[in-house]
Amino acid sequence: MNKIYILLGTNLGDRFHQLEQARALLASQVGIITQASSIYQTAAWGVEDQPAFLNQVVLINSKFQAAECLELTQGIEKQLGRIRKKKWGERVIDIDLLYFNDDIINIPNLHIPHPFIAERRFTLEPLAEIAPEYVHPVYKKNNVYLLDNCRDELPVKKISNDEPY
């Protein structure tokens, strides 16, 4: 089984419901969710003039390879109504593959580990919550170290920790 850390994000519509639907579709189409972080409210990154996001990281055990997972997660985004208009713009759902086992993958449209992990507090807070000692395969530093050294100063606030995983 492949272990995949995935970041979920949403800043449009019923954000809690969007996360719930994304988790349900991931569980039915990609693999078994074995862990889920708390839900965090975060300021928008990249394009800051938009509503705040809800973010969560899940760990999935999956039989699928990385490229297949990307295809499946993009299909889930489409199912949930995501329309790609503007890079880093507002969205109903965003599903990012962060880590895939300890693999380093650089092919068109798929870069693992996700290239912005170390730059985004909204990714590192929930990631460090469920995988504090996981070592980034490129930087050779764990998630807590990356979080402690992250220069992103945008606010990230834990708002829920009652997930059933």
Backbone as ProteinMPNN parsed JSONL, in Angstrom:
{"seq_chain_A": "MNKIYILLGTNLGDRFHQLEQARALLASQVGIITQASSIYQTAAWGVEDQPAFLNQVVLINSKFQAAECLELTQGIEKQLGRIRKKKWGERVIDIDLLYFNDDIINIPNLHIPHPFIAERRFTLEPLAEIAPEYVHPVYKKNNVYLLDNCRDELPVKKISNDEPY", "coords_chain_A": {"N_chain_A": [[0.834, -1.198, 0.0], [0.435, 2.22, -0.748], [1.415, 5.184, 0.921], [-0.057, 8.225, 1.27], [0.082, 11.629, 1.72], [-2.25, 14.146, 1.796], [-3.404, 17.375, 1.056], [-6.281, 19.196, 1.766], [-8.302, 21.884, 0.711], [-10.519, 24.689, 0.907], [-12.467, 27.532, 0.057], [-14.914, 28.51, -0.664], [-18.487, 28.523, -0.631], [-20.224, 26.126, 1.476], [-17.918, 25.43, 3.509], [-17.122, 23.477, 5.444], [-18.764, 21.362, 4.711], [-17.794, 20.927, 2.125], [-15.213, 19.935, 2.674], [-15.936, 17.601, 4.024], [-17.292, 16.191, 1.99], [-15.182, 15.883, 0.167], [-13.432, 14.24, 1.662], [-15.048, 11.952, 1.868], [-15.292, 11.174, -0.834], [-12.6, 10.753, -1.475], [-12.105, 8.575, 0.201], [-13.793, 6.67, -0.953], [-12.855, 6.47, -3.563], [-10.047, 6.642, -3.766], [-8.554, 5.57, -1.555], [-8.053, 4.206, 1.78], [-8.673, 6.35, 4.432], [-6.515, 6.951, 6.942], [-5.668, 8.726, 8.832], [-6.512, 12.017, 9.917], [-5.99, 15.453, 10.052], [-6.685, 18.136, 12.367], [-9.067, 20.694, 11.518], [-8.189, 23.662, 9.955], [-8.437, 27.194, 9.89], [-7.401, 29.43, 7.491], [-5.571, 32.18, 6.196], [-5.749, 33.387, 2.849], [-3.277, 32.418, 0.496], [-0.803, 33.531, -1.76], [-2.749, 34.692, -3.731], [-4.14, 37.057, -2.068], [-6.478, 38.547, -1.693], [-9.164, 37.37, -1.067], [-11.716, 35.106, 0.23], [-11.159, 33.497, 3.459], [-9.566, 30.306, 3.877], [-10.498, 26.895, 4.634], [-8.504, 24.316, 5.77], [-7.144, 21.002, 5.673], [-5.222, 18.11, 6.402], [-4.954, 14.822, 5.198], [-4.1, 11.384, 5.643], [-3.712, 8.781, 3.466], [-4.036, 5.37, 2.679], [-3.326, 3.701, -0.206], [-3.846, 1.726, -3.146], [-3.17, 2.722, -5.549], [-0.903, 4.21, -7.923], [1.17, 7.199, -8.013], [0.619, 8.963, -10.262], [-1.868, 7.999, -11.025], [-3.309, 8.59, -8.712], [-3.238, 11.376, -8.783], [-4.81, 11.824, -11.056], [-7.245, 10.751, -10.151], [-7.782, 12.438, -7.919], [-8.01, 14.922, -9.153], [-10.268, 14.402, -10.632], [-12.125, 14.159, -8.552], [-12.095, 16.789, -7.587], [-13.302, 18.025, -9.781], [-15.811, 16.723, -9.74], [-16.827, 17.88, -7.426], [-17.247, 20.423, -8.236], [-15.173, 22.157, -8.884], [-13.713, 24.743, -10.707], [-11.12, 25.684, -12.665], [-9.889, 28.762, -12.705], [-8.083, 30.839, -12.049], [-4.715, 30.89, -11.08], [-4.019, 29.978, -7.782], [-6.356, 31.116, -6.967], [-9.699, 31.681, -5.579], [-11.627, 28.811, -4.562], [-13.853, 25.991, -4.741], [-12.974, 23.493, -3.925], [-9.756, 22.166, -3.256], [-7.34, 19.819, -3.895], [-4.383, 18.588, -2.978], [-1.565, 16.599, -3.634], [0.79, 15.882, -1.306], [2.942, 14.318, -0.161], [4.162, 11.203, -1.328], [4.58, 8.146, -0.314], [8.0, 7.844, 0.226], [8.794, 8.998, -2.031], [10.322, 10.803, -4.76], [9.162, 12.664, -7.264], [9.156, 13.977, -10.44], [7.525, 14.874, -12.957], [5.732, 15.975, -15.902], [3.081, 17.988, -14.769], [3.041, 16.764, -12.246], [4.563, 16.93, -9.231], [6.296, 15.681, -6.661], [7.848, 15.522, -3.547], [5.279, 17.963, -2.825], [5.986, 21.071, -4.277], [5.761, 23.451, -2.739], [5.59, 22.946, -0.023], [7.351, 23.625, 2.187], [7.106, 26.355, 2.237], [4.62, 27.139, 3.028], [2.644, 27.844, 5.65], [0.0, 27.087, 6.126], [-0.112, 24.565, 5.104], [1.88, 23.193, 6.494], [1.157, 23.329, 9.27], [-1.203, 21.559, 9.701], [-0.019, 19.25, 8.651], [2.255, 18.787, 10.25], [0.912, 18.221, 12.546], [-0.2, 15.619, 12.206], [1.896, 14.161, 11.185], [4.505, 14.605, 12.469], [7.192, 13.735, 12.594], [7.783, 12.85, 10.074], [10.033, 12.746, 7.421], [10.967, 15.044, 5.05], [11.619, 14.096, 1.789], [13.411, 15.451, 0.078], [14.49, 17.782, 1.362], [15.4, 16.615, 3.658], [14.591, 17.045, 6.277], [12.381, 17.021, 9.103], [8.75, 17.455, 9.368], [8.068, 19.112, 11.551], [10.42, 20.578, 11.954], [10.47, 21.925, 9.477], [8.128, 23.464, 9.762], [8.792, 25.036, 12.008], [10.734, 26.599, 10.868], [9.531, 27.959, 8.852], [8.854, 30.76, 6.864], [6.494, 31.967, 6.248], [4.06, 34.174, 7.257], [1.336, 34.356, 7.385], [-1.84, 34.106, 9.023], [-2.807, 31.089, 10.696], [-5.233, 29.12, 12.04], [-6.287, 26.715, 14.313], [-9.41, 25.208, 14.207], [-11.015, 23.047, 14.588], [-10.916, 19.872, 16.052], [-12.107, 17.441, 16.074], [-12.228, 15.217, 14.393], [-13.067, 11.948, 13.134], [-10.966, 10.083, 12.791]], "CA_chain_A": [[0.0, 0.0, 0.0], [1.121, 3.51, -0.803], [0.994, 6.162, 1.925], [-0.151, 9.508, 0.585], [-0.395, 12.78, 2.493], [-3.02, 14.997, 0.892], [-3.944, 18.613, 1.619], [-7.583, 19.643, 1.279], [-8.549, 23.298, 0.968], [-11.742, 25.239, 0.335], [-12.854, 28.842, 0.577], [-16.195, 28.907, -1.247], [-19.64, 27.703, -0.26], [-20.215, 25.522, 2.813], [-16.555, 24.9, 3.541], [-17.067, 22.219, 6.205], [-19.4, 20.34, 3.869], [-16.877, 20.624, 1.015], [-14.179, 19.045, 3.204], [-16.58, 16.312, 4.305], [-17.511, 15.519, 0.707], [-13.875, 15.51, -0.386], [-12.957, 13.064, 2.409], [-15.881, 10.803, 1.495], [-14.936, 10.748, -2.189], [-11.252, 10.185, -1.4], [-12.217, 7.251, 0.828], [-14.459, 5.723, -1.849], [-12.221, 6.36, -4.872], [-8.582, 6.633, -3.751], [-8.051, 4.628, -0.567], [-8.52, 4.29, 3.161], [-8.139, 7.451, 5.219], [-6.08, 6.41, 8.231], [-5.503, 9.855, 9.748], [-6.924, 13.332, 9.436], [-5.63, 16.526, 10.982], [-7.73, 19.089, 12.701], [-9.375, 21.642, 10.446], [-7.57, 24.961, 10.226], [-8.837, 28.334, 9.073], [-6.157, 30.045, 7.06], [-5.627, 33.292, 5.248], [-5.395, 33.001, 1.482], [-1.847, 32.52, 0.171], [-0.601, 33.746, -3.204], [-3.708, 35.743, -4.059], [-4.644, 37.254, -0.709], [-7.76, 39.25, -1.671], [-10.236, 36.39, -1.243], [-12.14, 34.582, 1.532], [-10.269, 32.583, 4.181], [-9.687, 28.883, 3.558], [-10.403, 25.815, 5.596], [-7.535, 23.33, 5.289], [-6.979, 19.779, 6.448], [-4.367, 17.097, 5.786], [-5.329, 13.436, 5.457], [-3.187, 10.328, 5.225], [-4.476, 7.73, 2.791], [-3.374, 4.161, 2.178], [-3.921, 3.484, -1.515], [-3.201, 0.786, -4.066], [-2.874, 3.436, -6.786], [0.372, 4.911, -8.07], [1.056, 8.65, -7.876], [-0.06, 9.582, -11.409], [-3.274, 7.595, -10.931], [-3.897, 9.366, -7.614], [-3.447, 12.733, -9.284], [-5.973, 11.783, -11.946], [-8.429, 10.534, -9.312], [-8.075, 13.618, -7.102], [-8.511, 15.974, -10.044], [-11.644, 14.015, -10.93], [-12.933, 14.511, -7.378], [-12.249, 18.246, -7.626], [-14.294, 18.323, -10.817], [-17.102, 16.263, -9.214], [-17.291, 18.814, -6.402], [-17.55, 21.708, -8.856], [-14.021, 23.055, -9.054], [-13.42, 25.293, -12.023], [-9.807, 26.337, -12.584], [-9.936, 30.054, -13.38], [-6.914, 31.664, -11.787], [-3.782, 30.232, -10.176], [-4.127, 30.347, -6.373], [-7.602, 31.842, -6.744], [-10.686, 31.023, -4.728], [-12.078, 27.538, -5.118], [-14.759, 25.143, -3.972], [-12.12, 22.473, -3.313], [-8.421, 21.971, -3.801], [-6.776, 18.579, -3.358], [-2.974, 18.549, -3.362], [-0.729, 15.506, -3.161], [1.961, 16.464, -0.644], [3.968, 13.277, -0.136], [3.749, 9.885, -1.801], [5.628, 7.33, 0.31], [9.18, 8.706, 0.333], [9.167, 9.18, -3.427], [10.578, 12.095, -5.391], [8.604, 12.517, -8.613], [9.128, 15.21, -11.223], [7.044, 14.647, -14.319], [4.773, 17.039, -16.219], [1.862, 18.091, -13.961], [3.113, 16.089, -10.958], [5.823, 17.129, -8.527], [6.2, 15.179, -5.296], [6.94, 16.238, -2.665], [4.701, 19.199, -3.349], [7.089, 22.037, -4.272], [5.591, 24.596, -1.843], [5.358, 22.52, 1.368], [8.152, 24.351, 3.175], [6.801, 27.783, 2.171], [3.222, 27.391, 3.364], [2.259, 27.495, 7.023], [-1.303, 26.425, 6.113], [0.153, 23.154, 4.81], [2.737, 22.612, 7.528], [0.474, 23.174, 10.568], [-1.908, 20.276, 9.791], [0.905, 18.166, 8.325], [3.053, 18.526, 11.454], [0.014, 17.656, 13.56], [-0.385, 14.164, 12.052], [3.145, 13.505, 10.756], [5.566, 15.51, 12.908], [8.54, 13.19, 12.375], [7.971, 12.461, 8.672], [11.166, 13.483, 6.862], [10.827, 15.49, 3.66], [12.647, 13.351, 1.062], [14.374, 16.327, -0.595], [15.166, 18.645, 2.337], [15.947, 15.758, 4.732], [14.168, 17.633, 7.558], [11.014, 16.595, 9.388], [7.72, 18.488, 9.212], [8.149, 20.075, 12.644], [11.536, 21.469, 11.623], [10.037, 22.792, 8.373], [7.175, 24.422, 10.32], [9.527, 25.963, 12.874], [11.587, 27.461, 10.041], [8.717, 28.522, 7.77], [8.825, 32.228, 6.889], [5.129, 32.409, 5.971], [3.494, 34.777, 8.462], [-0.12, 34.437, 7.311], [-2.436, 33.411, 10.168], [-3.365, 29.74, 10.583], [-5.882, 28.905, 13.336], [-7.003, 25.448, 14.464], [-10.798, 25.481, 14.604], [-11.721, 21.812, 14.884], [-10.051, 18.703, 16.196], [-12.988, 16.333, 16.417], [-12.387, 14.295, 13.276], [-13.21, 10.57, 13.633], [-9.9, 9.179, 12.352]], "C_chain_A": [[0.876, 1.258, 0.0], [0.545, 4.434, 0.261], [1.087, 7.543, 1.288], [-0.679, 10.562, 1.547], [-1.012, 13.756, 1.505], [-3.548, 16.203, 1.657], [-5.273, 18.923, 0.95], [-7.741, 21.118, 1.626], [-9.81, 23.759, 0.28], [-12.001, 26.623, 0.913], [-14.129, 29.38, -0.06], [-17.298, 27.984, -0.759], [-19.567, 27.235, 1.191], [-18.903, 24.769, 2.973], [-16.439, 23.586, 4.311], [-17.655, 21.074, 5.388], [-18.489, 19.945, 2.71], [-15.778, 19.674, 1.484], [-14.741, 17.653, 3.467], [-16.802, 15.526, 3.013], [-16.19, 15.049, 0.095], [-13.335, 14.275, 0.33], [-13.741, 11.817, 2.012], [-15.501, 10.281, 0.113], [-13.525, 10.174, -2.239], [-11.32, 8.764, -0.845], [-12.852, 6.234, -0.118], [-13.711, 5.499, -3.163], [-10.699, 6.175, -4.838], [-8.028, 5.607, -2.765], [-8.599, 4.893, 0.814], [-7.848, 5.473, 3.856], [-7.795, 6.887, 6.596], [-5.85, 7.493, 9.274], [-6.033, 11.111, 9.085], [-6.544, 14.357, 10.488], [-6.894, 17.245, 11.433], [-7.999, 19.935, 11.469], [-8.844, 22.999, 10.881], [-8.183, 26.019, 9.321], [-7.576, 29.115, 8.76], [-6.412, 31.2, 6.105], [-5.209, 32.785, 3.873], [-3.927, 33.304, 1.221], [-1.717, 32.715, -1.327], [-1.448, 34.893, -3.694], [-4.482, 35.991, -2.77], [-6.013, 37.912, -0.626], [-8.899, 38.283, -2.018], [-10.601, 35.842, 0.131], [-11.115, 33.622, 2.135], [-10.577, 31.132, 3.797], [-9.891, 28.057, 4.82], [-9.452, 24.809, 4.967], [-7.469, 22.153, 6.244], [-6.046, 18.859, 5.675], [-4.893, 15.723, 6.183], [-4.211, 12.519, 4.978], [-4.039, 9.203, 4.678], [-3.553, 6.571, 2.456], [-4.079, 3.792, 0.88], [-3.13, 2.464, -2.324], [-2.726, 1.491, -5.341], [-1.498, 4.082, -6.749], [0.116, 6.416, -8.112], [0.288, 9.302, -9.032], [-1.545, 9.228, -11.416], [-3.983, 8.381, -9.835], [-4.165, 10.798, -8.045], [-4.688, 12.78, -10.169], [-7.27, 11.628, -11.149], [-8.781, 11.785, -8.507], [-8.554, 14.793, -7.956], [-9.947, 15.681, -10.481], [-12.589, 14.361, -9.792], [-13.145, 16.019, -7.321], [-13.337, 18.635, -8.623], [-15.7, 17.917, -10.36], [-17.689, 17.26, -8.23], [-17.475, 20.228, -6.934], [-16.39, 22.66, -9.018], [-13.876, 23.457, -10.51], [-12.111, 26.065, -11.882], [-9.839, 27.617, -13.418], [-8.612, 30.785, -13.267], [-6.022, 30.923, -10.787], [-3.88, 30.842, -8.785], [-5.367, 31.175, -6.078], [-8.547, 31.068, -5.848], [-11.205, 29.761, -5.406], [-12.994, 26.799, -4.156], [-13.956, 24.071, -3.241], [-10.772, 22.452, -4.026], [-7.867, 20.729, -3.122], [-5.355, 18.459, -3.89], [-2.287, 17.32, -2.781], [0.541, 16.122, -2.583], [3.144, 15.515, -0.69], [3.358, 11.988, -0.651], [4.851, 8.92, -1.379], [6.801, 8.252, 0.604], [9.681, 9.072, -1.058], [9.463, 10.636, -3.769], [10.175, 11.911, -6.853], [8.585, 13.886, -9.278], [8.81, 14.865, -12.667], [6.066, 15.775, -14.642], [3.498, 16.902, -15.383], [1.909, 17.373, -12.616], [4.51, 16.222, -10.361], [5.613, 16.744, -7.066], [7.607, 15.02, -4.765], [6.434, 17.531, -3.311], [5.747, 20.315, -3.216], [6.955, 23.195, -3.282], [5.392, 24.205, -0.378], [6.08, 23.424, 2.359], [7.834, 25.843, 3.224], [5.419, 28.132, 2.699], [2.884, 26.894, 4.766], [0.926, 26.731, 7.037], [-1.2, 24.948, 5.736], [0.895, 22.503, 5.97], [2.05, 22.423, 8.872], [-0.283, 21.845, 10.639], [-1.013, 19.072, 9.494], [1.739, 17.789, 9.549], [2.199, 17.934, 12.57], [-0.064, 16.132, 13.441], [0.88, 13.425, 11.637], [4.347, 14.348, 11.174], [6.971, 15.023, 12.552], [8.79, 12.735, 10.932], [9.059, 13.357, 8.069], [10.926, 13.765, 5.377], [11.953, 14.835, 2.855], [13.68, 14.191, 0.307], [15.182, 17.119, 0.434], [15.814, 17.862, 3.479], [15.704, 16.354, 6.117], [12.738, 17.19, 7.816], [10.045, 17.776, 9.328], [7.742, 19.524, 10.332], [9.283, 21.07, 12.395], [11.12, 22.436, 10.514], [9.065, 23.858, 8.876], [7.898, 25.468, 11.165], [10.361, 26.962, 12.072], [10.843, 28.093, 8.871], [8.62, 30.046, 7.938], [7.444, 32.812, 6.611], [4.51, 32.93, 7.271], [1.979, 34.912, 8.412], [-0.737, 33.611, 8.438], [-3.041, 32.053, 9.799], [-3.923, 29.403, 11.961], [-6.623, 27.575, 13.345], [-8.419, 25.757, 14.925], [-11.57, 24.212, 14.93], [-10.726, 20.691, 15.026], [-10.86, 17.455, 16.511], [-13.23, 15.367, 15.257], [-12.345, 12.853, 13.783], [-12.09, 9.626, 13.266], [-8.881, 8.976, 13.434]], "O_chain_A": [[1.909, 1.325, 0.665], [-0.667, 4.464, 0.477], [2.147, 7.973, 0.833], [-1.758, 10.406, 2.12], [-0.39, 14.143, 0.516], [-4.072, 16.072, 2.763], [-5.382, 18.913, -0.276], [-7.355, 21.549, 2.713], [-10.142, 23.282, -0.806], [-11.785, 26.863, 2.1], [-14.393, 30.58, 0.0], [-17.064, 26.802, -0.505], [-18.927, 27.872, 2.027], [-18.803, 23.597, 2.607], [-15.732, 22.677, 3.876], [-17.12, 19.966, 5.372], [-18.414, 18.77, 2.35], [-15.443, 18.718, 0.785], [-14.096, 16.648, 3.168], [-16.526, 14.328, 2.958], [-16.103, 13.94, -0.432], [-12.832, 13.358, -0.319], [-13.16, 10.745, 1.841], [-15.401, 9.07, -0.085], [-13.275, 9.211, -2.965], [-10.668, 7.859, -1.364], [-12.49, 5.058, -0.09], [-13.896, 4.47, -3.812], [-10.123, 5.616, -5.771], [-7.121, 4.851, -3.112], [-9.502, 5.71, 0.992], [-6.622, 5.587, 3.871], [-8.668, 6.407, 7.32], [-5.838, 7.209, 10.472], [-6.009, 11.251, 7.862], [-6.758, 14.141, 11.682], [-7.997, 16.993, 10.949], [-7.245, 19.894, 10.496], [-9.027, 23.423, 12.022], [-8.419, 25.778, 8.137], [-6.782, 29.423, 9.65], [-7.356, 31.181, 5.315], [-4.405, 31.859, 3.761], [-3.401, 34.322, 1.672], [-2.467, 32.106, -2.091], [-0.926, 35.954, -4.036], [-5.378, 35.221, -2.421], [-6.655, 37.842, 0.422], [-9.506, 38.357, -3.086], [-9.88, 36.081, 1.1], [-10.313, 33.017, 1.423], [-11.705, 30.793, 3.441], [-9.511, 28.461, 5.919], [-9.569, 24.483, 3.786], [-7.702, 22.282, 7.446], [-6.071, 18.828, 4.444], [-5.235, 15.484, 7.341], [-3.481, 12.835, 4.039], [-4.966, 8.73, 5.335], [-2.425, 6.771, 2.005], [-5.293, 3.592, 0.867], [-1.91, 2.357, -2.2], [-1.965, 0.918, -6.121], [-0.994, 4.45, -5.688], [-1.028, 6.852, -8.235], [-0.606, 10.114, -8.793], [-2.383, 10.057, -11.771], [-5.131, 8.791, -10.007], [-5.202, 11.369, -7.708], [-5.518, 13.68, -10.036], [-8.268, 12.29, -11.436], [-9.952, 12.153, -8.422], [-9.407, 15.569, -7.525], [-10.744, 16.599, -10.675], [-13.715, 14.801, -10.022], [-14.251, 16.479, -7.039], [-14.187, 19.477, -8.332], [-16.661, 18.659, -10.56], [-18.903, 17.466, -8.197], [-17.819, 21.136, -6.177], [-16.593, 23.849, -9.264], [-13.913, 22.624, -11.416], [-12.011, 26.99, -11.076], [-9.819, 27.58, -14.648], [-8.081, 31.288, -14.257], [-6.5, 30.397, -9.782], [-3.832, 32.061, -8.624], [-5.43, 31.86, -5.057], [-8.249, 29.956, -5.412], [-11.224, 29.647, -6.632], [-12.919, 26.958, -2.938], [-14.223, 23.775, -2.077], [-10.675, 22.689, -5.23], [-7.925, 20.61, -1.898], [-5.14, 18.256, -5.085], [-2.407, 17.033, -1.59], [1.282, 16.804, -3.291], [4.213, 15.859, -1.192], [2.177, 11.717, -0.434], [5.917, 8.872, -1.993], [6.615, 9.329, 1.172], [10.849, 9.414, -1.237], [8.933, 11.563, -3.158], [10.765, 11.112, -7.58], [8.048, 14.844, -8.721], [9.696, 14.602, -13.48], [5.615, 16.467, -13.73], [2.912, 15.822, -15.306], [0.907, 17.367, -11.901], [5.492, 15.708, -10.896], [4.86, 17.388, -6.337], [8.469, 14.454, -5.437], [7.063, 18.101, -4.203], [6.331, 20.482, -2.145], [7.949, 23.866, -3.005], [5.055, 25.064, 0.437], [5.454, 23.937, 3.286], [8.25, 26.529, 4.158], [5.082, 29.311, 2.806], [2.845, 25.692, 5.027], [0.736, 25.834, 7.859], [-2.11, 24.17, 6.023], [0.569, 21.387, 6.375], [2.332, 21.443, 9.562], [-0.034, 21.063, 11.556], [-1.235, 17.989, 10.036], [1.908, 16.607, 9.847], [2.71, 17.226, 13.439], [-0.001, 15.427, 14.448], [0.938, 12.198, 11.724], [5.13, 14.764, 10.32], [7.843, 15.833, 12.24], [9.888, 12.285, 10.607], [9.004, 14.58, 8.197], [10.715, 12.856, 4.574], [13.124, 14.997, 3.199], [14.731, 13.669, -0.067], [16.412, 17.128, 0.386], [16.677, 18.386, 4.184], [16.52, 16.184, 7.022], [11.964, 17.001, 6.878], [10.455, 18.934, 9.248], [7.461, 20.697, 10.088], [9.114, 22.272, 12.605], [11.388, 23.634, 10.604], [9.153, 25.019, 8.475], [7.63, 26.662, 11.036], [10.658, 28.053, 12.558], [11.461, 28.697, 7.995], [8.337, 30.543, 9.028], [7.248, 34.022, 6.726], [4.446, 32.208, 8.266], [1.389, 35.522, 9.304], [-0.227, 32.542, 8.776], [-3.682, 31.889, 8.761], [-3.183, 29.398, 12.945], [-7.48, 27.328, 12.497], [-8.619, 26.474, 15.905], [-12.665, 24.282, 15.49], [-9.8, 20.563, 14.225], [-10.358, 16.523, 17.139], [-14.302, 14.771, 15.15], [-11.657, 12.567, 14.763], [-12.266, 8.418, 13.426], [-7.911, 8.243, 13.239]]}, "name": "protein", "num_of_chains": 1, "seq": "MNKIYILLGTNLGDRFHQLEQARALLASQVGIITQASSIYQTAAWGVEDQPAFLNQVVLINSKFQAAECLELTQGIEKQLGRIRKKKWGERVIDIDLLYFNDDIINIPNLHIPHPFIAERRFTLEPLAEIAPEYVHPVYKKNNVYLLDNCRDELPVKKISNDEPY"}
